[in-house]
mmCIF file of C-alpha atoms in Angstrom:
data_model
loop_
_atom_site.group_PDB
_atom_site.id
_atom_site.type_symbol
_atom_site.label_atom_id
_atom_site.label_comp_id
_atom_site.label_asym_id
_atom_site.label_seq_id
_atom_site.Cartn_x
_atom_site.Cartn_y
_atom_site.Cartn_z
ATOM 1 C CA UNK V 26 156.837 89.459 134.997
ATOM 2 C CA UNK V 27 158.059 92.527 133.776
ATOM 3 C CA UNK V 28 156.427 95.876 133.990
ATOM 4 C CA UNK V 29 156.687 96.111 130.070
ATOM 5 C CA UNK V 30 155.644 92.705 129.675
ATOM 6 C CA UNK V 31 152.592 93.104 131.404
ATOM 7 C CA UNK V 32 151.742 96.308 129.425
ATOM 8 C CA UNK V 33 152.487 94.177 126.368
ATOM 9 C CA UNK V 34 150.367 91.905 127.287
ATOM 10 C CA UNK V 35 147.632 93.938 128.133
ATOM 11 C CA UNK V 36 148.412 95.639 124.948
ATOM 12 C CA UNK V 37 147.931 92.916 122.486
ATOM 13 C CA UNK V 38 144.468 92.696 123.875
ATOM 14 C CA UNK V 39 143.431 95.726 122.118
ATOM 15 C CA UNK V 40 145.749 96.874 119.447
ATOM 16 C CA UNK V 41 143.244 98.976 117.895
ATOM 17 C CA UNK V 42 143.065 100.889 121.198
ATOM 18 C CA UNK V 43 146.761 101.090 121.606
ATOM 19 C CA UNK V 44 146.864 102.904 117.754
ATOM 20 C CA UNK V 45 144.620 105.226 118.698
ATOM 21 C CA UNK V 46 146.074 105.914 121.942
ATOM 22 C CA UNK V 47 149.400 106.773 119.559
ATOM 23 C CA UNK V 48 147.652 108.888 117.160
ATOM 24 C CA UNK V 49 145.229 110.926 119.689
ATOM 25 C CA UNK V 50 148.824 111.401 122.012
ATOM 26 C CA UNK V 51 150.996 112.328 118.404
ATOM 27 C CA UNK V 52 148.081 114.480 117.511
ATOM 28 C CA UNK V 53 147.585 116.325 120.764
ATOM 29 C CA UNK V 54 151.513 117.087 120.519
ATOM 30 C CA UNK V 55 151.438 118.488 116.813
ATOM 31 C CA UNK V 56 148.113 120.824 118.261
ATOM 32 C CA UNK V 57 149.650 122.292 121.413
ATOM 33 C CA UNK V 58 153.112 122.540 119.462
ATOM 34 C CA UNK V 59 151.594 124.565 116.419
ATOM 35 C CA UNK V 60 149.303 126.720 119.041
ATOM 36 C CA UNK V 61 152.322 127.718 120.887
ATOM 37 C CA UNK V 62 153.816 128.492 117.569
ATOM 38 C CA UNK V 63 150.955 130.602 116.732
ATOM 39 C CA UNK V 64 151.508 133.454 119.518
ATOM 40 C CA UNK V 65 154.867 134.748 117.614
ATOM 41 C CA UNK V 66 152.775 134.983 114.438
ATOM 42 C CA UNK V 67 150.036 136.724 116.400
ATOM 43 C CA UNK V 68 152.485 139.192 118.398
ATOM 44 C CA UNK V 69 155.565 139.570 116.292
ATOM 45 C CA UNK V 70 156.000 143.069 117.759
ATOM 46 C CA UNK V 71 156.415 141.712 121.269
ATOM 47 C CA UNK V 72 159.460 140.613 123.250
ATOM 48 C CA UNK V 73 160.294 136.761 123.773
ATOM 49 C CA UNK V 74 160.113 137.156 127.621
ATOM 50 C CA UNK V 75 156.633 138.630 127.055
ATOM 51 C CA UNK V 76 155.282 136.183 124.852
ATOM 52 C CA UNK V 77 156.011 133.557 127.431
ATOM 53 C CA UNK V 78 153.429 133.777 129.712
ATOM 54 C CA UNK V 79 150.749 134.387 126.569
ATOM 55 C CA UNK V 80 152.189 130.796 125.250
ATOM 56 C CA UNK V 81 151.697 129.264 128.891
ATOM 57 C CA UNK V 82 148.489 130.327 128.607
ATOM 58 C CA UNK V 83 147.825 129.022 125.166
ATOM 59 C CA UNK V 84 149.238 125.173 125.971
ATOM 60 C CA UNK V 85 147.146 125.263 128.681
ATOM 61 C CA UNK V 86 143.904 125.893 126.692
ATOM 62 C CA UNK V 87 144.940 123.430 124.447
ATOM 63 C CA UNK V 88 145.510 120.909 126.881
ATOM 64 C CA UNK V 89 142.254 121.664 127.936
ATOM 65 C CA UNK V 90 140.691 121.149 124.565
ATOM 66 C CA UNK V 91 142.689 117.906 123.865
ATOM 67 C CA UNK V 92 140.595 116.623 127.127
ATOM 68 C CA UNK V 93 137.558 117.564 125.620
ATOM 69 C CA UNK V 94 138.130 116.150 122.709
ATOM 70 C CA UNK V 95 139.530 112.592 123.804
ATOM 71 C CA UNK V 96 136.189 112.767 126.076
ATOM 72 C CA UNK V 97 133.991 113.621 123.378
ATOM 73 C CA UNK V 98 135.533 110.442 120.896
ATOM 74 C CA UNK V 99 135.906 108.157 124.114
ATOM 75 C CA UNK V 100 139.714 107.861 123.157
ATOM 76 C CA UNK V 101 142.011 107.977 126.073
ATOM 77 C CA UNK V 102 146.075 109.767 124.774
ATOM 78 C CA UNK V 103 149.369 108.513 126.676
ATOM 79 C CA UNK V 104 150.983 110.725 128.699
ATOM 80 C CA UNK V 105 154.322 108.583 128.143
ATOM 81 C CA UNK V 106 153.593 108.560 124.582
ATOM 82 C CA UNK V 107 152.972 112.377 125.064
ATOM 83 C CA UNK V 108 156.602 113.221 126.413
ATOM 84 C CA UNK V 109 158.119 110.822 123.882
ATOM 85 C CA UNK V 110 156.563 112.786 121.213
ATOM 86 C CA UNK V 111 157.455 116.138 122.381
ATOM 87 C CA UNK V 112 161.042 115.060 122.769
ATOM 88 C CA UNK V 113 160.972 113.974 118.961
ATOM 89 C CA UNK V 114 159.256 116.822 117.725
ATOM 90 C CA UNK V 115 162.028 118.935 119.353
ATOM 91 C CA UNK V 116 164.150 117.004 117.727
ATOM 92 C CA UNK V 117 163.016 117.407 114.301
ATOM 93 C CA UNK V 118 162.789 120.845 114.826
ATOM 94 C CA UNK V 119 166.625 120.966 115.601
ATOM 95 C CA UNK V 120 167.732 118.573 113.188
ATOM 96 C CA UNK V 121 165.413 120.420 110.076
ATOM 97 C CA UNK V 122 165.752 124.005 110.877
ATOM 98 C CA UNK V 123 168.389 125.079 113.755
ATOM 99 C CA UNK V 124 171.049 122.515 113.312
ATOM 100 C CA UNK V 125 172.710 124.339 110.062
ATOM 101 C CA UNK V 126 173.915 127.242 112.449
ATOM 102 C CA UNK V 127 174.945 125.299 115.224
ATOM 103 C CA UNK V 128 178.924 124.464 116.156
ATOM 104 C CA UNK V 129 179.939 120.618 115.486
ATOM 105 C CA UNK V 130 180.271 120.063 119.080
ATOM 106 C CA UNK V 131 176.763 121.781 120.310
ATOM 107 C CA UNK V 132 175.467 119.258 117.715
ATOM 108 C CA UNK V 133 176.677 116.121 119.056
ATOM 109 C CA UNK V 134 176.063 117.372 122.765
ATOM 110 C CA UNK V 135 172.097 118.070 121.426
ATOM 111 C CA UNK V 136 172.005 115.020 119.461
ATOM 112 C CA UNK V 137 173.387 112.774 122.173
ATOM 113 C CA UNK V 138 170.982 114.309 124.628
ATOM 114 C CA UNK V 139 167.824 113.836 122.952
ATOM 115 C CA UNK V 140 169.079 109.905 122.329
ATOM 116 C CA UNK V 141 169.992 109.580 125.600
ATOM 117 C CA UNK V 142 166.360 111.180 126.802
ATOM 118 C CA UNK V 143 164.803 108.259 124.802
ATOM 119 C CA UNK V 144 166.891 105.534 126.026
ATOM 120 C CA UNK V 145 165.887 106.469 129.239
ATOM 121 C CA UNK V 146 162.321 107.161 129.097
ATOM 122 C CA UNK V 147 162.342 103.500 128.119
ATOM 123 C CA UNK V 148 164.451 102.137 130.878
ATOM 124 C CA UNK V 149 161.719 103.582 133.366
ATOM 125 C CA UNK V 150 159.063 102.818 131.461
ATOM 126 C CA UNK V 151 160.011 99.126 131.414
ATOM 127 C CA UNK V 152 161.464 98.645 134.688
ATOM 128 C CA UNK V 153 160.912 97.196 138.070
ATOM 129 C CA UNK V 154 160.327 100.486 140.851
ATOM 130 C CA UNK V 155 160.662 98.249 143.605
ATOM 131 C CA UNK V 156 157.839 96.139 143.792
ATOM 132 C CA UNK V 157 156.780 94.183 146.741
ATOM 133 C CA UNK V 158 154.552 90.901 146.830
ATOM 134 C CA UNK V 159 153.766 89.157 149.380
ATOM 135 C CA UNK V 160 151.457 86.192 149.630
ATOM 136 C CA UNK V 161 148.008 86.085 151.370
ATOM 137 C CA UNK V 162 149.679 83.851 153.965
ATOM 138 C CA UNK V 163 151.912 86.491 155.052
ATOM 139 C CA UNK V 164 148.811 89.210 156.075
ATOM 140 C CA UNK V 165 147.069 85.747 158.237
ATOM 141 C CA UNK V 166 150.758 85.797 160.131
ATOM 142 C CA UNK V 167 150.741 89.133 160.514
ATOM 143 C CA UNK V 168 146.672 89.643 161.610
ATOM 144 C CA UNK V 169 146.140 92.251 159.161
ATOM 145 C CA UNK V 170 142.762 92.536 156.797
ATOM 146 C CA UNK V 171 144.846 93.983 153.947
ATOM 147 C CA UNK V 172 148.167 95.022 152.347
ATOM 148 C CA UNK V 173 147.581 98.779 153.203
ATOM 149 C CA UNK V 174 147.023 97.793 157.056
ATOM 150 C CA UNK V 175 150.443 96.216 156.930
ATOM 151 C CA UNK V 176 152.383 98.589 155.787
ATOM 152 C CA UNK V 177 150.400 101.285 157.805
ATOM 153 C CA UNK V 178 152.052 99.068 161.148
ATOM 154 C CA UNK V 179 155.264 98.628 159.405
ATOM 155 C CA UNK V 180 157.241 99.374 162.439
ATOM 156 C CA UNK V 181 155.684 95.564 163.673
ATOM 157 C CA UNK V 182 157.057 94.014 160.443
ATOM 158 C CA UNK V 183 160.784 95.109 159.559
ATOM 159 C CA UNK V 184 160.336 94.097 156.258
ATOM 160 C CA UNK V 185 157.599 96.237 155.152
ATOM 161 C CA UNK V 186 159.611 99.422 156.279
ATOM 162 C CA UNK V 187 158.711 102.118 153.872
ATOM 163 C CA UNK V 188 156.969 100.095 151.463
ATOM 164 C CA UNK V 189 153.730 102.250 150.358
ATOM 165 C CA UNK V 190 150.809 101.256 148.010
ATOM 166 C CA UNK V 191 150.437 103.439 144.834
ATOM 167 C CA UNK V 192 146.738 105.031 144.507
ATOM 168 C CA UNK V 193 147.209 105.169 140.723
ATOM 169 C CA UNK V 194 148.345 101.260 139.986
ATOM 170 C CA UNK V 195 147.834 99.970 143.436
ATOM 171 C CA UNK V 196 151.637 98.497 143.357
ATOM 172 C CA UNK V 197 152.686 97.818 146.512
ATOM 173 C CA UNK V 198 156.465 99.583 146.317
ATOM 174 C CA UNK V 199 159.509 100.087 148.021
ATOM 175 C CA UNK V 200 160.598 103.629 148.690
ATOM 176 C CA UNK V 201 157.658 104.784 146.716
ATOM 177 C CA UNK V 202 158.092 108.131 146.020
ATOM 178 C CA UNK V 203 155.040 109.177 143.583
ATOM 179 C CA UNK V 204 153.345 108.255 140.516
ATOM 180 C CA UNK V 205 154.934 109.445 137.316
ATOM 181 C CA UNK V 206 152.206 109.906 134.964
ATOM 182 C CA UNK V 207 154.861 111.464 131.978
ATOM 183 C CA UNK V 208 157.040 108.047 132.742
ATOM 184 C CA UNK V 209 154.291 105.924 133.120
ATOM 185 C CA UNK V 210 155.514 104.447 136.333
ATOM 186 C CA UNK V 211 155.970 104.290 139.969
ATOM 187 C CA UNK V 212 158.829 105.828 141.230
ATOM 188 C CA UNK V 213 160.648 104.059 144.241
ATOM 189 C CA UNK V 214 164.063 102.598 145.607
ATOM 190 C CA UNK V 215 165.371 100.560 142.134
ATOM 191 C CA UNK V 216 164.614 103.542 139.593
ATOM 192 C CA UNK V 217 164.745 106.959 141.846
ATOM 193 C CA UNK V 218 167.880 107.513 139.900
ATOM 194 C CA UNK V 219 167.319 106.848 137.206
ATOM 195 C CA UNK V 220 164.220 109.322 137.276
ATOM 196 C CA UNK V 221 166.879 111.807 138.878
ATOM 197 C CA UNK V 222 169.190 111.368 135.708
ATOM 198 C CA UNK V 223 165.912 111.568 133.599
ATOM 199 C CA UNK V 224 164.239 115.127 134.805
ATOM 200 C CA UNK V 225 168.059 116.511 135.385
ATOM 201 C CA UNK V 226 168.435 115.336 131.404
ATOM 202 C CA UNK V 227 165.063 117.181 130.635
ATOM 203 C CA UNK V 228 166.181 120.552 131.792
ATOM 204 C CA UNK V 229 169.547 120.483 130.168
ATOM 205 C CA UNK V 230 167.868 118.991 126.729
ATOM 206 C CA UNK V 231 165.460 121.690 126.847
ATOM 207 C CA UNK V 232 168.115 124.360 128.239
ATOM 208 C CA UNK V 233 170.017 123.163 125.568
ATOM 209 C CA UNK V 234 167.518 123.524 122.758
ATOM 210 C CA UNK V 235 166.718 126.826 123.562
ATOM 211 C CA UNK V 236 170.379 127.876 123.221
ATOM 212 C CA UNK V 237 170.576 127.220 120.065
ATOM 213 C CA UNK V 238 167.396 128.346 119.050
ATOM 214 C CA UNK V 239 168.425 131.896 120.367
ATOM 215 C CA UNK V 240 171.217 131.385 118.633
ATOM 216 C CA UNK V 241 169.666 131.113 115.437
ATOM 217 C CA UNK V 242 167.108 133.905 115.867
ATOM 218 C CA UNK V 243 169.720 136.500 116.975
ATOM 219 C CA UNK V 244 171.517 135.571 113.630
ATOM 220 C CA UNK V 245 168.616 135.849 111.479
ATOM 221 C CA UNK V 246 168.161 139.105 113.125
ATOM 222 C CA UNK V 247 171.482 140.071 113.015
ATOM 223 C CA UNK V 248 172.400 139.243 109.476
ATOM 224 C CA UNK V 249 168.520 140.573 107.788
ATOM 225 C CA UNK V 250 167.625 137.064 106.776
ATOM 226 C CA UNK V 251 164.933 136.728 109.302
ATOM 227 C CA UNK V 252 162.699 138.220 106.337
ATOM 228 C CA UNK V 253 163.400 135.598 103.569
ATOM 229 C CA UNK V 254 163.390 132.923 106.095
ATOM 230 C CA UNK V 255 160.459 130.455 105.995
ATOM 231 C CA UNK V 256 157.529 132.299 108.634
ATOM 232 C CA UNK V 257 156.623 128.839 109.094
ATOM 233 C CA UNK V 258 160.070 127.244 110.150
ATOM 234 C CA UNK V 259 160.917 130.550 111.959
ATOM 235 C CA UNK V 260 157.325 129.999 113.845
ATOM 236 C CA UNK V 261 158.362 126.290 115.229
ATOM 237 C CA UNK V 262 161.327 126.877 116.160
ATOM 238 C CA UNK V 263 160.130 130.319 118.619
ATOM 239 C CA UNK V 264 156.880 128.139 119.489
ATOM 240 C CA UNK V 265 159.538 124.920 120.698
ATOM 241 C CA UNK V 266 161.818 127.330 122.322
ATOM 242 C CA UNK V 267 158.831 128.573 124.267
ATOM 243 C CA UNK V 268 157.581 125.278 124.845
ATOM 244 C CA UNK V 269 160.924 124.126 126.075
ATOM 245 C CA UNK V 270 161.401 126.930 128.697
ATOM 246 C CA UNK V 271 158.069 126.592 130.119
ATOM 247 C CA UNK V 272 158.697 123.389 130.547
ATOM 248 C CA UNK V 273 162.224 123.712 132.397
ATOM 249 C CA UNK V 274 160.304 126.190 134.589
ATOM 250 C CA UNK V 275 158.268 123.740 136.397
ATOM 251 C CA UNK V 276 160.966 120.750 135.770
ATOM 252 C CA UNK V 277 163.482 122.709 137.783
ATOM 253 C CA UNK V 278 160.820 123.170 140.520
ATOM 254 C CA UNK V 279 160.175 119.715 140.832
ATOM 255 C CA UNK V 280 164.200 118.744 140.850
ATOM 256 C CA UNK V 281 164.735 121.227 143.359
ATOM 257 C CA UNK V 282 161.783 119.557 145.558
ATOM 258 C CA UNK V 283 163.414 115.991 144.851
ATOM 259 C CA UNK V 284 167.313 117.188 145.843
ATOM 260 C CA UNK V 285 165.517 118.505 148.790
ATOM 261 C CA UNK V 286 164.069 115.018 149.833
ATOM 262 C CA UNK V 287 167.330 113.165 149.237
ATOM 263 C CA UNK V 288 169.198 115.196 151.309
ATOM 264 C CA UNK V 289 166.541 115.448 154.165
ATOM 265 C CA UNK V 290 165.992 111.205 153.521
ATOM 266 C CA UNK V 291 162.031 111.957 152.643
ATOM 267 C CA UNK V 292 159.574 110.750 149.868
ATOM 268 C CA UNK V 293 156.852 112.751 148.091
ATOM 269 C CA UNK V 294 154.216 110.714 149.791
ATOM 270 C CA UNK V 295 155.611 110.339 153.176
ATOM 271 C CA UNK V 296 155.668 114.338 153.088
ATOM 272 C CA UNK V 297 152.301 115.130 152.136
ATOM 273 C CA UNK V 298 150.412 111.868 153.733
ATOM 274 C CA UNK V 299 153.201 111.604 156.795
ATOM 275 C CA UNK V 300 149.920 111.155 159.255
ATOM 276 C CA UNK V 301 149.145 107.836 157.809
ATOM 277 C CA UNK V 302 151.999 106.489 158.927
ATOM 278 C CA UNK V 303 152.497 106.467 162.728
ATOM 279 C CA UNK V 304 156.899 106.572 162.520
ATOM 280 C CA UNK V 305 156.229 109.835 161.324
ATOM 281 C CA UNK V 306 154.045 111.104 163.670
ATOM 282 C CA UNK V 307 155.375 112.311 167.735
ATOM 283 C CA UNK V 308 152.844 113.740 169.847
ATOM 284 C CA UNK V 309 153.588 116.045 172.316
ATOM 285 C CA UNK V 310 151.275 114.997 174.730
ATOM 286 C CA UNK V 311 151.339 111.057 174.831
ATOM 287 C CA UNK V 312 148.035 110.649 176.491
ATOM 288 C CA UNK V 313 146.351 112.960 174.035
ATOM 289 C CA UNK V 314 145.767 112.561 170.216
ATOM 290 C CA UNK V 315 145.886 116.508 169.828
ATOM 291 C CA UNK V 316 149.225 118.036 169.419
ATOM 292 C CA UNK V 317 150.876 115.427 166.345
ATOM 293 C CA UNK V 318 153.724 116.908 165.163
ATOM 294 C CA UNK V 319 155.859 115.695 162.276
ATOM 295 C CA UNK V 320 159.313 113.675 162.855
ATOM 296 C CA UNK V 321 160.984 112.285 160.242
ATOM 297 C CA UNK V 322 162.840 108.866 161.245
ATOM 298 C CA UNK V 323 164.468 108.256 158.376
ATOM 299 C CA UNK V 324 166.811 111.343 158.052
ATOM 300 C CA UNK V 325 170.206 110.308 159.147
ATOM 301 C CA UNK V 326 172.210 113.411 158.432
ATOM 302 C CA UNK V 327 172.911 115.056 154.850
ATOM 303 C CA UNK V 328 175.953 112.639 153.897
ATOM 304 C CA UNK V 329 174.355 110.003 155.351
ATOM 305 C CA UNK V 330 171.291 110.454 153.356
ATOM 306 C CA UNK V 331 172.666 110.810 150.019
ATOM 307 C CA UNK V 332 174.807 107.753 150.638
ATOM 308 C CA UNK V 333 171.778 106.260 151.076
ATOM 309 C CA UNK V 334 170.160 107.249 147.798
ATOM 310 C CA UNK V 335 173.132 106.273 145.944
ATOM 311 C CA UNK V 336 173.845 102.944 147.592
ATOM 312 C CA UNK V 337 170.207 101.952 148.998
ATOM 313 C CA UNK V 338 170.381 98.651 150.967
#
C-alpha cells in the first residue's frame, strides 16, 4: 500500500479532524501572511532590507502563537498543508496584484513554477521513499531482538546496508536521509531527487516572486502611483516578498548542506548520528573504545558520488 493510500485511509477515519486540520493550517497561513504584511504599514519610512529582520521576527511570534492556539483548541495544523497554502497564497498574490506589470514571458515562467511546485509537493507526498519490510522471520535468521539492531550490524547483512529507521514514522528506509515535516515524508534513495528538484524549485519560485514584486514597487514608486494604489494590495505584496526571501534564506542553507552530502556520498542522519553505526566509526586505538574518529565508507570520490545519486543501484 501506498503512502497516500494509507493516509487516506487513516483519513476517512476522521474527516472532521482532517477539515479542521485544513482550516487551522489555511488559517495559520492567512495570520502569519497578514502579520508580515503589517510591518510595512507599521514602518513605511524604513528600507526593505531593514524591515527584513523585523518581519523574521514577526512570523516567528506568530508561529509561536499559532502553537498556542492549536494547543489551547486541541486542533493539530499540517505542515504539508501549511507549505501548500503558502505556495497558493503567493500565487494569488501574483496573479491579483503583480501580474498586470509583469512581461508575458516572466508570467508563464512564474505561473509554470508555482504549478510545477504543486505537482511536486504531491509526488512526494504520495510516494514510496524507499521503504524496507522485512518479515519477523528474517530478524530469528539473523539473531537480532529488533529491526533497529539489524540495521545497527548492517555490515553482517548486505542487504540492510544503509537502511535507517525514521524516529518520526518509524519507517524502516533506504538511504534515509531525514524527515521532511513541510513534505510530509521520509526522504531516502527513490525520492532524494525529487526533494532536490523540489527545494531547488522553492528558491527559484520564491526568487522569482520577489523579482517581480520589486518590480512592481519600483514602478509604483517611480511613476507616483504608489499613493492611489490600494495600501492593502501594496501591503501583501511587500509582506509576500518578505516572506518569500526569508524563506529562500534558510532554503538555500539547507540546499547547500544537501549538494554537500551528495558530493561527499553522506546522509543527514548518518552525519549527525554516524556513532550509531559502527561502518562509520575507526578507532585509532583498536584495543581501546576512546579515540573514535569519523570515516565515511560510502564516499567514493566526487563523480563517483553524484553518479551514484543520479543512478542509485
Amino acid at each position: 500500500m501506498s503512502r497516500l493510500a494509507s493516509e487516506l485511509h487513516r483519513l476517512r477515519r476522521s474527516p472532521w479532524e482532517v477539515l479542521w486540520s485544513a482550516l487551522v493550517s489555511c488559517g495559520l497561513v492567512l495570520f502569519s501572511q497578514l502579520a508580515v504584511a503589517i510591518v510595512p504599514r507599521l514602518l513605511p519610512s524604513i528600507s526593505l532590507l531593514a524591515m527584513l529582520p523585523v518581519a523574521g521576527l514577526v512570523f516567528l511570534a506568530t508561529i509561536v502563537v499559532g502553537r498556542l492556539w492549536r494547543r489551547f483548541i486541541g486542533v493539530g495544523a499540517s505542515a504539508p498543508l501549511f507549505v501548500l497554502f503558502n505556495v497558493l497564497f503567493l500565487w494569488g498574490v501574483y496573479i491579483f496584484v503583480i501580474r498586470r506589470d509583469t512581461s508575458s514571458l516572466l508570467d508563464m515562467l512564474i505561473n509554470a513554477e508555482c504549478a510545477l511546485l504543486l505537482w511536486g509537493l504531491y509526488r512526494i507526498l504520495s510516494g514510496d521513499p524507499g521503504i524496507v519490510a522485512y518479515e519477523s522471520s528474517f530478524l530469528e535468521e539473523a539473531g537480532c531482538k529488533d529491526f533497529v539492531d539489524a540495521i545497527c550490524s548492517s555490515e553482517k547483512h548486505p542487504s540492510l546496508s544503509r537502511v535507517r529507521q525514521c524516529n518520526c514514522c518509524k519507517a524502516n528506509v533506504r538511504g534515509y536521509d531525514h524527515h521532511c515535516p513541510a513534505f510530509g515524508n521520509c526522504i531516502g534513495q527513490k525520492n532524494h531527487r525529487l526533494f532536490m528538484a523540489l527545494l531547488t524549485g522553492f528558491v527559484v519560485a520564491e526568487s522569482t516572486y520577489t523579482m517581480c514584486s520589486t518590480k512592481y514597487i519600483s514602478r509604483c514608486i517611480n511613476s507616483g502611483t504608489i499613493r492611489t494604489e490600494n495600501p492593502l494590495s501594496l501591503n501583501m505584496v511587500i509582506g509576500a516578498m518578505l516572506f518569500s526571501v526569508l524563506q529562500v534564506l534558510w532554503q538555500v542553507v539547507f540546499l547547500i548542506w544537501h549538494v554537500y552530502g551528495i558530493c561527499f556520498n553522506i546522509k543527514t542522519d548518518e552525519w549527525i548520528n554516524w556513532k550509531k553505526y559502527p561502518e562509520f566509526q575507526m578507532k585509532e586505538q583498536p584495543q581501546s573504545d576512546c579515540g573514535v574518529k569519523f570515516v565515511n565508507p560510502y564516499d567514493k570520490g566526487m563523480l563517483c558520488n553524484i553518479r551514484e545519486f543520479l543512478k542509485p543501484k
